[in-house]
């Protein structure tokens, strides 16, 4: 049988199990060995590492990871893929397959059990319909992770890296940059997948900061401010924040804080840097 990371190897295994792709699970399997090599190289996995793979599919990348890591935990939602994974990964004794929805799993507990709570590495060709909740879940819940090397839709990678004053700048940019350093590894064309997605893809590596780049007294409060600012993008920050339910901020207090920062009361949230959001949050918490 041909290797899995090729179109013919993938077709062979899909036929053997009479597998049909589930669109609702974002199933686009990688069929390009150059891209697989690049992902594994970028993730700098060693035989000491415990790796979490989200959505192993038919196990193509899992094989690469298992050859390089001490242990791989692969979480796959689609039960139809489990017998296939048991077949394609039968030679690898360092892989645990978990048939679960990644969004429902307590990953912190798995890291505790499998890696003594020490940081793991996350590697994934993510299902695009839930990219943001997966990334935000890993970052905001402080899952111990050294790095997160992922294939995402190109425009999501653009949003992760950009700064103030661009249309792509938003809550995802600020969250990613607060918790990690993003670095684009490579662009990936739809022809590297089976079936081909309608969008371009990017492999991006997030190296998680040991300490965040800004000092903030209450992270949750800062991210609540950030969300409220971008939920009402067209409004001034003062209007956006004073209208936001749950924040309980009056206009006067916000204007006061902006003045103390040397910012005009007409400023929009989309022009503030991470540093400015952290200062604003600290001032409004007082
Ligand atoms: N890693 C494989 C590859 O690169 O060829 C498959 C990647 S495919 C883009 C995404 C995979 O994530 C699919 O196998 C899909 O079934 C799985 N998946 C989708 N939603 C999931 C969820 N909520 N939890 C775990 N796996 C999920």
mmCIF file of C-alpha atoms and ligand atoms in Angstrom:
data_model
loop_
_atom_site.group_PDB
_atom_site.id
_atom_site.type_symbol
_atom_site.label_atom_id
_atom_site.label_comp_id
_atom_site.label_asym_id
_atom_site.label_seq_id
_atom_site.Cartn_x
_atom_site.Cartn_y
_atom_site.Cartn_z
ATOM 1 C CA UNK A 1 0.000 0.000 0.000
ATOM 2 C CA UNK A 2 1.270 3.506 -0.842
ATOM 3 C CA UNK A 3 2.208 5.883 1.991
ATOM 4 C CA UNK A 4 -0.701 7.714 3.611
ATOM 5 C CA UNK A 5 0.504 11.232 2.841
ATOM 6 C CA UNK A 6 -0.039 10.697 -0.879
ATOM 7 C CA UNK A 7 -3.291 10.799 -2.879
ATOM 8 C CA UNK A 8 -3.086 7.095 -3.800
ATOM 9 C CA UNK A 9 -2.271 5.957 -0.238
ATOM 10 C CA UNK A 10 -5.205 7.969 1.098
ATOM 11 C CA UNK A 11 -7.603 6.650 -1.572
ATOM 12 C CA UNK A 12 -6.516 3.062 -0.819
ATOM 13 C CA UNK A 13 -7.312 3.318 2.866
ATOM 14 C CA UNK A 14 -10.579 5.199 2.311
ATOM 15 C CA UNK A 15 -11.717 2.506 -0.116
ATOM 16 C CA UNK A 16 -10.663 -0.313 2.193
ATOM 17 C CA UNK A 17 -12.989 1.059 4.882
ATOM 18 C CA UNK A 18 -15.618 2.443 2.523
ATOM 19 C CA UNK A 19 -15.195 5.801 4.272
ATOM 20 C CA UNK A 20 -17.235 8.859 3.250
ATOM 21 C CA UNK A 21 -16.044 12.346 4.165
ATOM 22 C CA UNK A 22 -18.114 14.228 6.730
ATOM 23 C CA UNK A 23 -18.306 17.860 5.671
ATOM 24 C CA UNK A 24 -19.651 18.875 9.088
ATOM 25 C CA UNK A 25 -16.375 17.729 10.686
ATOM 26 C CA UNK A 26 -14.155 19.791 8.364
ATOM 27 C CA UNK A 27 -12.455 16.708 6.927
ATOM 28 C CA UNK A 28 -9.721 17.705 4.470
ATOM 29 C CA UNK A 29 -6.897 15.201 4.693
ATOM 30 C CA UNK A 30 -3.316 16.166 3.882
ATOM 31 C CA UNK A 31 -1.886 14.423 0.832
ATOM 32 C CA UNK A 32 1.461 16.189 0.466
ATOM 33 C CA UNK A 33 4.562 14.778 2.123
ATOM 34 C CA UNK A 34 6.513 18.066 1.767
ATOM 35 C CA UNK A 35 3.934 19.901 3.858
ATOM 36 C CA UNK A 36 3.875 17.077 6.417
ATOM 37 C CA UNK A 37 7.679 17.277 6.695
ATOM 38 C CA UNK A 38 7.507 21.050 7.144
ATOM 39 C CA UNK A 39 4.894 20.827 9.912
ATOM 40 C CA UNK A 40 6.835 18.210 11.825
ATOM 41 C CA UNK A 41 10.114 20.106 11.424
ATOM 42 C CA UNK A 42 8.523 23.394 12.560
ATOM 43 C CA UNK A 43 7.039 21.758 15.642
ATOM 44 C CA UNK A 44 10.612 20.749 16.728
ATOM 45 C CA UNK A 45 9.394 17.583 18.413
ATOM 46 C CA UNK A 46 11.953 15.392 20.155
ATOM 47 C CA UNK A 47 11.761 11.929 21.726
ATOM 48 C CA UNK A 48 11.171 13.670 25.079
ATOM 49 C CA UNK A 49 7.919 15.279 23.948
ATOM 50 C CA UNK A 50 4.309 14.455 24.623
ATOM 51 C CA UNK A 51 2.275 15.682 21.640
ATOM 52 C CA UNK A 52 -1.437 16.373 21.390
ATOM 53 C CA UNK A 53 -2.830 16.004 17.887
ATOM 54 C CA UNK A 54 -6.317 17.403 17.324
ATOM 55 C CA UNK A 55 -8.218 15.586 14.564
ATOM 56 C CA UNK A 56 -5.862 12.847 13.317
ATOM 57 C CA UNK A 57 -8.202 11.871 10.440
ATOM 58 C CA UNK A 58 -6.794 8.652 8.958
ATOM 59 C CA UNK A 59 -3.552 9.041 10.920
ATOM 60 C CA UNK A 60 -1.321 10.544 8.228
ATOM 61 C CA UNK A 61 0.378 13.190 10.378
ATOM 62 C CA UNK A 62 0.053 10.980 13.454
ATOM 63 C CA UNK A 63 2.541 8.545 11.901
ATOM 64 C CA UNK A 64 5.055 11.364 11.425
ATOM 65 C CA UNK A 65 4.510 12.570 14.994
ATOM 66 C CA UNK A 66 4.767 9.062 16.474
ATOM 67 C CA UNK A 67 8.163 8.546 14.801
ATOM 68 C CA UNK A 68 9.545 11.680 16.450
ATOM 69 C CA UNK A 69 7.820 12.028 19.834
ATOM 70 C CA UNK A 70 7.845 10.033 23.059
ATOM 71 C CA UNK A 71 4.076 9.908 23.099
ATOM 72 C CA UNK A 72 1.191 11.112 20.953
ATOM 73 C CA UNK A 73 -2.371 11.664 22.129
ATOM 74 C CA UNK A 74 -4.698 11.914 19.152
ATOM 75 C CA UNK A 75 -8.246 13.199 19.691
ATOM 76 C CA UNK A 76 -10.703 12.393 16.895
ATOM 77 C CA UNK A 77 -14.457 13.100 17.003
ATOM 78 C CA UNK A 78 -15.545 10.851 14.089
ATOM 79 C CA UNK A 79 -16.112 7.297 15.296
ATOM 80 C CA UNK A 80 -15.953 6.016 11.700
ATOM 81 C CA UNK A 81 -12.260 6.950 11.679
ATOM 82 C CA UNK A 82 -11.357 4.959 14.796
ATOM 83 C CA UNK A 83 -10.998 1.518 13.102
ATOM 84 C CA UNK A 84 -8.947 3.193 10.363
ATOM 85 C CA UNK A 85 -6.650 4.814 12.934
ATOM 86 C CA UNK A 86 -6.275 1.494 14.760
ATOM 87 C CA UNK A 87 -5.130 0.015 11.443
ATOM 88 C CA UNK A 88 -2.817 2.793 10.207
ATOM 89 C CA UNK A 89 -1.241 3.282 13.641
ATOM 90 C CA UNK A 90 -1.001 -0.397 14.619
ATOM 91 C CA UNK A 91 2.813 -0.338 14.407
ATOM 92 C CA UNK A 92 3.123 2.625 16.748
ATOM 93 C CA UNK A 93 2.937 1.764 20.426
ATOM 94 C CA UNK A 94 3.306 5.347 21.627
ATOM 95 C CA UNK A 95 -0.053 6.601 20.300
ATOM 96 C CA UNK A 96 -3.286 6.854 22.295
ATOM 97 C CA UNK A 97 -6.443 7.512 20.300
ATOM 98 C CA UNK A 98 -9.281 9.266 22.084
ATOM 99 C CA UNK A 99 -12.675 9.274 20.360
ATOM 100 C CA UNK A 100 -13.998 12.604 21.663
ATOM 101 C CA UNK A 101 -14.907 16.149 20.795
ATOM 102 C CA UNK A 102 -11.802 18.211 21.593
ATOM 103 C CA UNK A 103 -14.004 21.061 22.822
ATOM 104 C CA UNK A 104 -15.516 18.825 25.501
ATOM 105 C CA UNK A 105 -12.276 17.344 26.759
ATOM 106 C CA UNK A 106 -10.405 18.482 29.868
ATOM 107 C CA UNK A 107 -7.016 18.807 28.176
ATOM 108 C CA UNK A 108 -5.388 20.125 31.368
ATOM 109 C CA UNK A 109 -6.249 16.823 33.062
ATOM 110 C CA UNK A 110 -4.783 14.801 30.183
ATOM 111 C CA UNK A 111 -1.553 16.825 30.391
ATOM 112 C CA UNK A 112 -1.470 16.166 34.135
ATOM 113 C CA UNK A 113 -1.950 12.414 33.688
ATOM 114 C CA UNK A 114 0.270 11.870 30.641
ATOM 115 C CA UNK A 115 3.015 14.428 31.101
ATOM 116 C CA UNK A 116 3.035 15.143 34.844
ATOM 117 C CA UNK A 117 1.539 18.589 34.107
ATOM 118 C CA UNK A 118 4.634 19.646 32.117
ATOM 119 C CA UNK A 119 4.061 21.534 28.847
ATOM 120 C CA UNK A 120 3.123 19.472 25.820
ATOM 121 C CA UNK A 121 3.329 20.396 22.140
ATOM 122 C CA UNK A 122 0.149 20.696 20.137
ATOM 123 C CA UNK A 123 0.229 19.876 16.427
ATOM 124 C CA UNK A 124 -2.824 19.798 14.191
ATOM 125 C CA UNK A 125 -4.356 20.254 10.806
ATOM 126 C CA UNK A 126 -7.389 21.854 12.412
ATOM 127 C CA UNK A 127 -11.022 21.414 11.416
ATOM 128 C CA UNK A 128 -11.698 24.962 10.160
ATOM 129 C CA UNK A 129 -15.255 25.249 11.480
ATOM 130 C CA UNK A 130 -13.958 25.383 15.072
ATOM 131 C CA UNK A 131 -10.453 26.841 14.713
ATOM 132 C CA UNK A 132 -11.069 29.870 16.944
ATOM 133 C CA UNK A 133 -12.769 28.050 19.862
ATOM 134 C CA UNK A 134 -9.998 25.430 19.841
ATOM 135 C CA UNK A 135 -7.194 28.007 19.951
ATOM 136 C CA UNK A 136 -8.950 30.255 22.457
ATOM 137 C CA UNK A 137 -9.744 27.226 24.636
ATOM 138 C CA UNK A 138 -6.087 26.161 24.722
ATOM 139 C CA UNK A 139 -4.808 29.678 25.430
ATOM 140 C CA UNK A 140 -7.443 31.086 27.794
ATOM 141 C CA UNK A 141 -7.594 27.928 29.887
ATOM 142 C CA UNK A 142 -3.798 27.996 30.254
ATOM 143 C CA UNK A 143 -3.399 24.438 29.002
ATOM 144 C CA UNK A 144 0.308 23.725 29.632
ATOM 145 C CA UNK A 145 1.683 23.918 26.082
ATOM 146 C CA UNK A 146 5.087 25.001 24.831
ATOM 147 C CA UNK A 147 3.963 25.490 21.272
ATOM 148 C CA UNK A 148 0.940 25.065 19.028
ATOM 149 C CA UNK A 149 1.794 24.295 15.395
ATOM 150 C CA UNK A 150 -1.357 24.315 13.334
ATOM 151 C CA UNK A 151 -2.773 24.405 9.846
ATOM 152 C CA UNK A 152 -5.503 27.035 9.687
ATOM 153 C CA UNK A 153 -7.442 28.904 7.038
ATOM 154 C CA UNK A 154 -5.169 31.619 5.566
ATOM 155 C CA UNK A 155 -7.377 34.486 6.705
ATOM 156 C CA UNK A 156 -7.369 33.193 10.294
ATOM 157 C CA UNK A 157 -3.555 33.119 10.244
ATOM 158 C CA UNK A 158 -3.634 36.725 8.970
ATOM 159 C CA UNK A 159 -5.870 37.722 11.880
ATOM 160 C CA UNK A 160 -3.547 36.089 14.400
ATOM 161 C CA UNK A 161 -0.523 38.090 13.327
ATOM 162 C CA UNK A 162 -1.829 41.537 12.547
ATOM 163 C CA UNK A 163 -1.687 44.765 14.599
ATOM 164 C CA UNK A 164 -3.948 47.828 15.122
ATOM 165 C CA UNK A 165 -5.351 49.754 12.180
ATOM 166 C CA UNK A 166 -6.037 46.793 9.859
ATOM 167 C CA UNK A 167 -9.387 45.185 9.089
ATOM 168 C CA UNK A 168 -8.113 41.795 10.275
ATOM 169 C CA UNK A 169 -7.195 43.110 13.744
ATOM 170 C CA UNK A 170 -9.498 41.868 16.479
ATOM 171 C CA UNK A 171 -9.980 39.809 19.628
ATOM 172 C CA UNK A 172 -8.173 36.795 18.109
ATOM 173 C CA UNK A 173 -5.080 38.891 17.220
ATOM 174 C CA UNK A 174 -4.894 40.277 20.747
ATOM 175 C CA UNK A 175 -5.460 36.934 22.472
ATOM 176 C CA UNK A 176 -2.883 35.111 20.358
ATOM 177 C CA UNK A 177 -0.295 37.865 20.828
ATOM 178 C CA UNK A 178 -0.931 38.099 24.571
ATOM 179 C CA UNK A 179 -0.285 34.391 25.068
ATOM 180 C CA UNK A 180 2.158 33.548 22.269
ATOM 181 C CA UNK A 181 4.502 34.596 19.489
ATOM 182 C CA UNK A 182 2.962 33.727 16.096
ATOM 183 C CA UNK A 183 5.210 32.756 13.184
ATOM 184 C CA UNK A 184 4.087 31.707 9.708
ATOM 185 C CA UNK A 185 5.763 28.489 8.586
ATOM 186 C CA UNK A 186 4.323 28.065 5.099
ATOM 187 C CA UNK A 187 1.336 28.770 2.862
ATOM 188 C CA UNK A 188 -0.526 25.670 1.660
ATOM 189 C CA UNK A 189 -2.565 25.409 -1.519
ATOM 190 C CA UNK A 190 -5.944 23.593 -1.658
ATOM 191 C CA UNK A 191 -4.368 20.952 -3.938
ATOM 192 C CA UNK A 192 -2.435 19.547 -0.936
ATOM 193 C CA UNK A 193 -5.675 18.199 0.569
ATOM 194 C CA UNK A 194 -8.278 15.572 -0.200
ATOM 195 C CA UNK A 195 -10.964 16.764 -0.749
ATOM 196 C CA UNK A 196 -9.695 20.235 -1.714
ATOM 197 C CA UNK A 197 -10.941 23.007 0.599
ATOM 198 C CA UNK A 198 -12.366 26.180 -0.971
ATOM 199 C CA UNK A 199 -9.878 28.367 0.881
ATOM 200 C CA UNK A 200 -6.098 28.741 1.089
ATOM 201 C CA UNK A 201 -4.358 27.488 4.232
ATOM 202 C CA UNK A 202 -1.382 28.511 6.341
ATOM 203 C CA UNK A 203 0.757 26.599 8.791
ATOM 204 C CA UNK A 204 1.411 28.845 11.771
ATOM 205 C CA UNK A 205 3.419 28.166 14.918
ATOM 206 C CA UNK A 206 2.437 29.810 18.190
ATOM 207 C CA UNK A 207 5.283 29.711 20.680
ATOM 208 C CA UNK A 208 3.621 30.197 24.035
ATOM 209 C CA UNK A 209 5.132 32.994 26.177
ATOM 210 C CA UNK A 210 6.512 32.007 29.564
ATOM 211 C CA UNK A 211 5.310 35.407 30.755
ATOM 212 C CA UNK A 212 2.815 37.618 28.888
ATOM 213 C CA UNK A 213 4.369 40.691 27.222
ATOM 214 C CA UNK A 214 2.134 43.108 29.195
ATOM 215 C CA UNK A 215 1.162 43.315 32.871
ATOM 216 C CA UNK A 216 -2.545 43.000 33.468
ATOM 217 C CA UNK A 217 -4.242 42.620 36.833
ATOM 218 C CA UNK A 218 -7.236 40.663 35.580
ATOM 219 C CA UNK A 219 -6.896 38.853 32.246
ATOM 220 C CA UNK A 220 -10.581 38.001 32.030
ATOM 221 C CA UNK A 221 -11.519 41.634 32.517
ATOM 222 C CA UNK A 222 -9.101 42.751 29.785
ATOM 223 C CA UNK A 223 -10.490 40.187 27.330
ATOM 224 C CA UNK A 224 -14.066 41.166 28.219
ATOM 225 C CA UNK A 225 -13.124 44.766 27.304
ATOM 226 C CA UNK A 226 -11.441 43.607 24.096
ATOM 227 C CA UNK A 227 -14.472 41.544 23.038
ATOM 228 C CA UNK A 228 -16.853 44.388 23.805
ATOM 229 C CA UNK A 229 -14.690 46.829 21.791
ATOM 230 C CA UNK A 230 -14.637 44.633 18.703
ATOM 231 C CA UNK A 231 -18.266 43.502 18.982
ATOM 232 C CA UNK A 232 -19.170 47.094 18.224
ATOM 233 C CA UNK A 233 -16.297 47.946 15.933
ATOM 234 C CA UNK A 234 -17.884 50.969 14.286
ATOM 235 C CA UNK A 235 -18.623 52.672 17.590
ATOM 236 C CA UNK A 236 -16.236 54.751 19.651
ATOM 237 C CA UNK A 237 -14.628 52.843 22.485
ATOM 238 C CA UNK A 238 -16.592 54.930 25.018
ATOM 239 C CA UNK A 239 -19.936 53.970 23.443
ATOM 240 C CA UNK A 240 -18.936 50.351 22.796
ATOM 241 C CA UNK A 241 -17.814 49.733 26.366
ATOM 242 C CA UNK A 242 -20.581 51.671 28.126
ATOM 243 C CA UNK A 243 -23.235 49.770 26.105
ATOM 244 C CA UNK A 244 -21.723 46.364 26.782
ATOM 245 C CA UNK A 245 -23.895 44.319 29.127
ATOM 246 C CA UNK A 246 -22.017 42.777 32.011
ATOM 247 C CA UNK A 247 -19.168 45.280 32.140
ATOM 248 C CA UNK A 248 -21.087 47.842 34.223
ATOM 249 C CA UNK A 249 -18.977 50.795 33.063
ATOM 250 C CA UNK A 250 -20.279 54.334 32.828
ATOM 251 C CA UNK A 251 -19.128 56.752 30.134
ATOM 252 C CA UNK A 252 -17.506 59.157 32.569
ATOM 253 C CA UNK A 253 -15.210 56.514 34.020
ATOM 254 C CA UNK A 254 -14.125 55.369 30.543
ATOM 255 C CA UNK A 255 -13.465 58.944 29.338
ATOM 256 C CA UNK A 256 -11.442 59.534 32.496
ATOM 257 C CA UNK A 257 -9.309 56.436 31.939
ATOM 258 C CA UNK A 258 -8.721 57.354 28.275
ATOM 259 C CA UNK A 259 -7.666 60.873 29.302
ATOM 260 C CA UNK A 260 -5.215 59.433 31.810
ATOM 261 C CA UNK A 261 -3.711 57.425 28.923
ATOM 262 C CA UNK A 262 -3.469 60.499 26.681
ATOM 263 C CA UNK A 263 -6.186 59.145 24.324
ATOM 264 C CA UNK A 264 -9.116 61.122 22.876
ATOM 265 C CA UNK A 265 -12.674 60.210 23.989
ATOM 266 C CA UNK A 266 -13.518 59.594 20.294
ATOM 267 C CA UNK A 267 -10.928 56.813 19.896
ATOM 268 C CA UNK A 268 -12.060 53.462 18.432
ATOM 269 C CA UNK A 269 -11.088 50.154 20.013
ATOM 270 C CA UNK A 270 -9.536 48.878 16.787
ATOM 271 C CA UNK A 271 -6.694 51.440 17.107
ATOM 272 C CA UNK A 272 -5.552 50.321 20.578
ATOM 273 C CA UNK A 273 -2.477 48.146 21.024
ATOM 274 C CA UNK A 274 -2.300 45.205 23.433
ATOM 275 C CA UNK A 275 -0.285 47.398 25.778
ATOM 276 C CA UNK A 276 -3.025 50.070 25.718
ATOM 277 C CA UNK A 277 -5.787 47.522 26.365
ATOM 278 C CA UNK A 278 -3.841 46.234 29.372
ATOM 279 C CA UNK A 279 -3.425 49.762 30.807
ATOM 280 C CA UNK A 280 -7.092 50.556 30.157
ATOM 281 C CA UNK A 281 -8.171 47.353 31.875
ATOM 282 C CA UNK A 282 -5.969 48.094 34.900
ATOM 283 C CA UNK A 283 -7.379 51.643 35.147
ATOM 284 C CA UNK A 284 -11.021 50.554 34.793
ATOM 285 C CA UNK A 285 -10.606 47.817 37.403
ATOM 286 C CA UNK A 286 -9.701 50.436 40.028
HETATM 287 N N1 LIG B 1 -4.961 15.330 10.601
HETATM 288 C C1 LIG B 1 -5.611 14.835 9.398
HETATM 289 C C2 LIG B 1 -4.818 15.246 8.183
HETATM 290 O O1 LIG B 1 -4.036 16.189 8.314
HETATM 291 O O2 LIG B 1 -4.962 14.637 7.145
HETATM 292 C C3 LIG B 1 -7.057 15.316 9.312
HETATM 293 C C4 LIG B 1 -7.277 16.814 9.371
HETATM 294 S S1 LIG B 1 -8.930 17.331 9.023
HETATM 295 C C5 LIG B 1 -8.657 18.973 8.495
HETATM 296 C C6 LIG B 1 -9.653 17.638 10.617
HETATM 297 C C7 LIG B 1 -9.920 16.419 11.487
HETATM 298 O O3 LIG B 1 -10.500 16.844 12.723
HETATM 299 C C8 LIG B 1 -10.899 15.429 10.896
HETATM 300 O O4 LIG B 1 -10.399 14.128 11.034
HETATM 301 C C9 LIG B 1 -12.175 15.611 11.729
HETATM 302 O O5 LIG B 1 -12.976 14.452 11.808
HETATM 303 C C10 LIG B 1 -11.582 16.006 13.071
HETATM 304 N N2 LIG B 1 -12.491 16.776 13.938
HETATM 305 C C11 LIG B 1 -13.473 17.638 13.557
HETATM 306 N N3 LIG B 1 -14.073 18.176 14.630
HETATM 307 C C12 LIG B 1 -13.451 17.676 15.736
HETATM 308 C C13 LIG B 1 -13.648 17.843 17.138
HETATM 309 N N4 LIG B 1 -14.581 18.665 17.609
HETATM 310 N N5 LIG B 1 -12.847 17.148 17.988
HETATM 311 C C14 LIG B 1 -11.897 16.304 17.495
HETATM 312 N N6 LIG B 1 -11.685 16.099 16.167
HETATM 313 C C15 LIG B 1 -12.433 16.777 15.296
#
